[in-house]
Amino acid sequence: MSTLILLLATGLGLGGLYFLVASGLSLIYGLMGVLNFAHGSFLTLGAFVGLAAGNLVGAGTWGGLLLGLVVGALTGAAAATATELGLIRPLYDRHIEQVLVTVGLSLATVALFEGIWGPNPRNVTRPGWLASTTDVLGARVPNTAFLNVLAGAVVLGGIVAFLRYTRYGLIIRAGVENRAMVTALGIDVRRAFTLVFAVGGAAAGLGGVLATQSLNYVSPHMGASLLIFAFIVTVIGGMGSLTGAAVASVVVAVLQQLANFYLNNTGDLIVVLLLALVLLVRPSGLLGRPA
Amino acid sequence: MNRTRTLLGALGTLVLLACLPLLALPVPGVLPGYTYEPGSLQLLALCWLTAALALSYHLLFGLAGLMSFGHALYFAAGTYGLAIVLDRTDVPLLPAAALVLVGGIALAFVVGAVSLRVTGISFAMVTLAFAQAGNVLVRRDQGDLTGGEEGLALATAGVPDALVGVVNTRNLYWLALAVLVLVYLVVLWIERSRAGHMAAAVRENEVRVRIIGGRPYLTKLVVFVLAASLATVVGMAYLLLQSGASPATSTADFTLTLLVMVVLGGVGSRWGAVVGAVLYTVLDQRLAELAHSDAVAGLPAVLRIPLSEPMFLLGTCFILVVIFLPGGLAGAAERLAARRRPVPEGAAA
Amino acid sequence: MSGPNVLEVRGLSARIAGQEVVHDVSFEVPAAGVTAVLGRNGVGKTSTLRAVLGLVERSGEVLLDGVRVDGERTDRIVRRGVGYVPEDREVFAGLTVAENLRLAHRAGPGGTTAEHRALVDALFPDLATRAAQRAGTLSGGQQQMVSLARALLNDNRILLVDEPTKGLAPRIVGEVAEALAAAARTVPILLVEQNLQVVERLADRVVVIDAGRVVHTGPARDLLDDADLLQRLLGVHAETEAAR
């Protein structure tokens, strides 16, 4: 019983991380039709810069972590905004080229990160509480899981509120449905593009710093490995559906944890099988609109 | 007339390439030594195999418009498949290769059948996920089968002696060149076949193909399986050339580099894929040497760090090509030729 | 050059997926009344409207109040005062009625005014009661009201209205025509319409398109009264059409 609780809790925590990456991917794809391969780099950059900022206050302190999270999110947002303005916008509506550019950017930036920070993972210093566990019904749940769930929930709530209650949120929701009609109402939808990139980048940057706390290291490759699962989550949830991404994040992560424990470390493979199954039954994903 | 000349030119080039191991030509800046030296031949053979692999990717992306992010899976199926069969059984090379090819085709059929249920970007992601599963399996080293992160060395017992060892590099060179020619001819044949025309039509407008009674799904599946089997063949040759299988060739990044080559050369162009692959391979090698040169080591960090990362330079080049050079090198060459050639007045009429 | 015309189209061509669907179309829309674009199904009427707005690849000249706008983005053209009511309504199904309307609000000159709001409220009282309902759950007629209201909210120079009565019940067709007649008193309308009764009721002038080219322009009356011309240009018998 306690094992199951532990697996569910760590699964939820991992799901929170997946969602931080997948939410941006899903929003960007939903509005712009762009699959952003550079999203992992926003995460990695956010992690490195956020940690560096936190270390100025003090490695392993709550103040440092808090500053790191803020700086990580801002860094991710800035990198994403620059990417949209500099590389995506000049290729307006040429989706294949836009994807290619993000592919090039991801290859180039990971190499650059390796050059700057070295290719190997580096350990991080965490606040004491985050490095320990809490007893939940007999299960010793790592405290990072709580932090990740909290962050995922806050970001989900924040994005939902943003989409529901602001004018730009309205434009984004309408644009996901029918972008051409939004422009035919006299709205410059490109500003919304920059905005979703910024929001997605911020979530990824935040996710980057959080991931370092769970993994207990920071590495130039952490973005790429999380990105692949975020891709899977996005497809399973239905491309462009935020709630779909949230549900799929949790399902995928929990399933992964369960399979890793009960089925001989096969979590990654089970997830791919789940993806194949979902596509066979519902090609548009769990909550996606039928194509 | 023109066609005969092209054919003769191609044959001439081929003969020259085939004779390289017998010649002592220095190609400074590109090859590490004279053309007959094993180091040079090894690099050239790697170029030919990469070009063959890029051609198989061209079949997917250039011809059928299928942006797969999982092509590495079938290449790795070739390298690892053959390495495992040779390692674990006494089956000699050729039957083993045939066995692995059948396996690769079966794998491509299953994965393709599922992935092609979705289109566009979803297709890209799903192929990526399957390839990732392959990568996980390879790295996990279940039952000591794949050697994990270390990779798997070629077990030479079943391999003819002529294909083993540095002294026989030129045989491997010829093998690589033969694989390239074979793949090129197969790709050419597919493109000119009914299935090829249908695939091109599906790329342009799937709905129209369905209206005129075509079957886009089946067409795409056929192209997918053909491209994957070519990749498996190239993978097996790669195993022999490199005397081992490495997990790096099963990663998503490996597929991405194929995409980079094809786009650099020019999407939709066979020669573009070949030139892009060769250029990429040579640049990758040369830039890595540049990275470790004294000239770079003496530079300030702002310059030294970017210059010592070949992938950073290649990635940046790639972005610039996508933005500023639509159609890649092939497109640029075409525009250049069109500019130089005076407009043949009345020639078209 | 602009004269009394609010919209002038000169040598307009449109391409969809690389294929030219509108060839060298020219016509004018006077600053008042309804100009109807007629033609059989699939001759390029919708593409012509979309080309004017820059929603499809196009070449040729489009002048709004004598100013070239064909180089501009769709949203800029719309903000210059072009209201668009697309074929098949294109309401945002997941958004509420109120959100659909809120999205159409424009600030500044040529934007939303109190009078325009009042006009919309007067024409479509239903929309106020259904403000919180998702547009996707509305009937076709109600969706058309939303789509019209989005265009009528702003102080536009011209409205482009594409097949507003398509697929609607006869009673609703009358209501939509009523609303368009009321709107036409305040803003010129370029109307694509298949229902000749509606054309007869609303249109002052007609532009007939066939196979992507303009084949006839003139007063609406002249065309509608000429059974032979109707048969030749549109392939309809005036009697049967009028009897509908």
Coordinates of N, CA and C in Angstrom, one line a residue, chain B residues 98-177:
Chain B
A98 N 20.3 -10.8 -44.4 CA 19.0 -11.0 -44.9 C 17.9 -11.0 -43.8
L99 N 18.3 -11.7 -42.8 CA 17.5 -11.9 -41.6 C 17.2 -10.5 -41.0
V100 N 18.2 -9.7 -40.8 CA 18.0 -8.4 -40.2 C 17.2 -7.5 -41.0
L101 N 17.4 -7.6 -42.4 CA 16.6 -6.8 -43.3 C 15.1 -7.1 -43.1
V102 N 14.8 -8.4 -43.0 CA 13.4 -8.8 -42.8 C 12.8 -8.3 -41.5
G103 N 13.7 -8.3 -40.5 CA 13.3 -7.8 -39.2 C 13.0 -6.3 -39.3
G104 N 13.9 -5.6 -40.0 CA 13.8 -4.1 -40.1 C 12.5 -3.8 -40.9
I105 N 12.2 -4.6 -41.9 CA 11.0 -4.3 -42.7 C 9.7 -4.5 -41.8
A106 N 9.8 -5.6 -41.0 CA 8.6 -5.9 -40.2 C 8.4 -4.8 -39.1
L107 N 9.5 -4.3 -38.6 CA 9.5 -3.2 -37.6 C 8.9 -2.0 -38.2
A108 N 9.4 -1.6 -39.4 CA 8.9 -0.4 -40.1 C 7.4 -0.5 -40.4
F109 N 7.0 -1.8 -40.8 CA 5.6 -2.0 -41.1 C 4.7 -1.7 -39.9
V110 N 5.1 -2.2 -38.8 CA 4.2 -2.1 -37.6 C 4.2 -0.6 -37.2
V111 N 5.4 0.0 -37.0 CA 5.5 1.4 -36.6 C 4.8 2.3 -37.6
G112 N 5.1 2.1 -38.8 CA 4.5 2.9 -39.9 C 3.0 2.8 -39.9
A113 N 2.5 1.6 -39.7 CA 1.0 1.4 -39.7 C 0.3 2.2 -38.6
V114 N 1.0 2.3 -37.5 CA 0.4 3.0 -36.3 C 0.6 4.5 -36.5
S115 N 1.9 4.9 -36.8 CA 2.2 6.4 -36.9 C 1.5 7.1 -38.0
L116 N 1.2 6.4 -39.1 CA 0.6 7.1 -40.3 C -0.9 7.3 -40.0
R117 N -1.4 6.8 -38.9 CA -2.8 7.2 -38.6 C -2.9 8.7 -38.3
V118 N -1.9 9.3 -38.0 CA -1.9 10.7 -37.8 C -1.0 11.4 -38.9
T119 N -1.2 12.7 -39.1 CA -0.4 13.3 -40.1 C 0.4 14.5 -39.5
G120 N 1.2 15.1 -40.4 CA 1.9 16.4 -40.0 C 2.7 16.2 -38.8
I121 N 2.5 17.2 -37.9 CA 3.4 17.3 -36.8 C 3.1 16.2 -35.8
S122 N 1.9 15.7 -35.7 CA 1.6 14.6 -34.8 C 2.4 13.3 -35.3
F123 N 2.5 13.2 -36.6 CA 3.2 12.1 -37.1 C 4.7 12.2 -36.7
A124 N 5.2 13.4 -36.8 CA 6.6 13.6 -36.4 C 6.9 13.2 -35.0
M125 N 5.9 13.6 -34.1 CA 6.1 13.3 -32.7 C 6.0 11.8 -32.4
V126 N 5.1 11.2 -33.1 CA 4.8 9.7 -32.8 C 6.1 8.9 -33.3
T127 N 6.6 9.2 -34.5 CA 7.8 8.5 -34.9 C 8.9 8.8 -33.9
L128 N 9.0 10.0 -33.4 CA 10.0 10.3 -32.4 C 9.9 9.5 -31.2
A129 N 8.6 9.3 -30.8 CA 8.4 8.5 -29.6 C 8.8 7.0 -29.8
F130 N 8.5 6.5 -30.9 CA 8.9 5.1 -31.2 C 10.4 4.9 -31.2
A131 N 11.1 5.9 -31.9 CA 12.5 5.9 -32.0 C 13.1 6.0 -30.6
Q132 N 12.5 6.8 -29.7 CA 12.9 7.0 -28.4 C 12.9 5.6 -27.6
A133 N 11.8 4.9 -27.9 CA 11.6 3.6 -27.2 C 12.8 2.7 -27.7
G134 N 13.2 2.8 -29.0 CA 14.3 2.0 -29.4 C 15.6 2.4 -28.7
N135 N 15.7 3.7 -28.6 CA 16.9 4.2 -27.9 C 17.0 3.7 -26.5
V136 N 15.8 3.7 -25.8 CA 15.8 3.3 -24.4 C 16.2 1.8 -24.3
L137 N 15.7 1.0 -25.2 CA 16.0 -0.4 -25.3 C 17.5 -0.6 -25.5
V138 N 18.0 0.1 -26.4 CA 19.5 -0.1 -26.7 C 20.3 0.3 -25.5
R139 N 20.0 1.4 -24.9 CA 20.8 1.9 -23.7 C 20.6 1.0 -22.5
R140 N 19.4 0.4 -22.4 CA 19.1 -0.4 -21.2 C 20.0 -1.7 -21.2
D141 N 20.3 -2.2 -22.3 CA 21.2 -3.4 -22.4 C 20.5 -4.6 -21.7
Q142 N 19.3 -4.9 -22.1 CA 18.6 -6.0 -21.6 C 19.3 -7.3 -21.9
G143 N 19.6 -8.1 -20.9 CA 20.3 -9.4 -21.2 C 21.6 -9.2 -21.9
D144 N 22.3 -8.1 -21.6 CA 23.7 -7.9 -22.2 C 23.7 -7.9 -23.7
L145 N 22.5 -7.6 -24.3 CA 22.4 -7.8 -25.7 C 23.0 -6.7 -26.5
T146 N 22.9 -5.5 -26.0 CA 23.3 -4.3 -26.8 C 24.5 -3.6 -26.3
G147 N 25.0 -4.0 -25.1 CA 26.2 -3.3 -24.6 C 25.9 -1.9 -24.0
G148 N 24.7 -1.5 -23.9 CA 24.4 -0.3 -23.2 C 25.1 0.9 -23.8
E149 N 25.5 1.8 -22.9 CA 26.2 3.0 -23.4 C 27.5 2.8 -24.1
E150 N 28.1 1.6 -23.8 CA 29.4 1.3 -24.5 C 29.2 1.0 -26.0
G151 N 28.0 0.5 -26.3 CA 27.8 0.0 -27.7 C 28.3 -1.4 -27.8
L152 N 28.2 -1.9 -29.0 CA 28.4 -3.4 -29.2 C 29.5 -3.5 -30.3
A153 N 30.6 -4.2 -30.0 CA 31.7 -4.3 -31.0 C 31.2 -5.4 -32.0
L154 N 31.7 -5.3 -33.2 CA 31.4 -6.2 -34.3 C 32.1 -7.6 -34.0
A155 N 31.3 -8.6 -33.9 CA 31.9 -10.0 -33.8 C 32.3 -10.4 -35.2
T156 N 33.6 -10.6 -35.4 CA 34.1 -10.8 -36.8 C 34.1 -12.2 -37.2
A157 N 33.7 -13.2 -36.4 CA 33.8 -14.6 -36.7 C 33.0 -14.9 -38.0
G158 N 31.8 -14.3 -38.2 CA 31.0 -14.6 -39.4 C 31.3 -13.7 -40.5
V159 N 32.2 -12.7 -40.4 CA 32.4 -11.8 -41.4 C 33.6 -12.2 -42.3
P160 N 33.5 -12.1 -43.6 CA 34.6 -12.5 -44.5 C 35.9 -11.6 -44.1
D161 N 37.1 -12.2 -44.1 CA 38.3 -11.5 -43.7 C 38.5 -10.3 -44.5
A162 N 38.1 -10.3 -45.8 CA 38.3 -9.1 -46.6 C 37.7 -7.8 -46.1
L163 N 36.7 -8.0 -45.2 CA 36.0 -6.8 -44.7 C 36.3 -6.5 -43.3
V164 N 37.4 -7.0 -42.8 CA 37.8 -6.8 -41.4 C 39.2 -6.2 -41.3
G165 N 39.3 -5.2 -40.5 CA 40.6 -4.6 -40.2 C 41.0 -3.4 -41.0
V166 N 41.9 -2.6 -40.5 CA 42.3 -1.4 -41.1 C 42.9 -1.7 -42.5
V167 N 43.6 -2.8 -42.6 CA 44.3 -3.1 -43.9 C 43.3 -3.2 -45.0
N168 N 42.1 -3.6 -44.7 CA 41.0 -3.8 -45.7 C 40.1 -2.6 -45.8
T169 N 40.5 -1.4 -45.3 CA 39.6 -0.3 -45.4 C 39.1 0.0 -46.8
R170 N 40.0 -0.3 -47.8 CA 39.5 0.0 -49.1 C 38.4 -0.9 -49.6
N171 N 38.4 -2.1 -49.1 CA 37.3 -3.0 -49.4 C 36.0 -2.4 -48.8
L172 N 36.1 -1.9 -47.6 CA 35.0 -1.3 -46.9 C 34.5 -0.1 -47.7
Y173 N 35.5 0.7 -48.2 CA 35.3 1.9 -49.0 C 34.4 1.5 -50.2
W174 N 34.8 0.4 -50.9 CA 34.1 0.0 -52.1 C 32.7 -0.5 -51.7
L175 N 32.6 -1.1 -50.6 CA 31.3 -1.6 -50.1 C 30.4 -0.4 -49.9
A176 N 30.9 0.6 -49.2 CA 30.1 1.8 -48.9 C 29.7 2.5 -50.2
L177 N 30.6 2.6 -51.1 CA 30.3 3.2 -52.4 C 29.2 2.4 -53.1

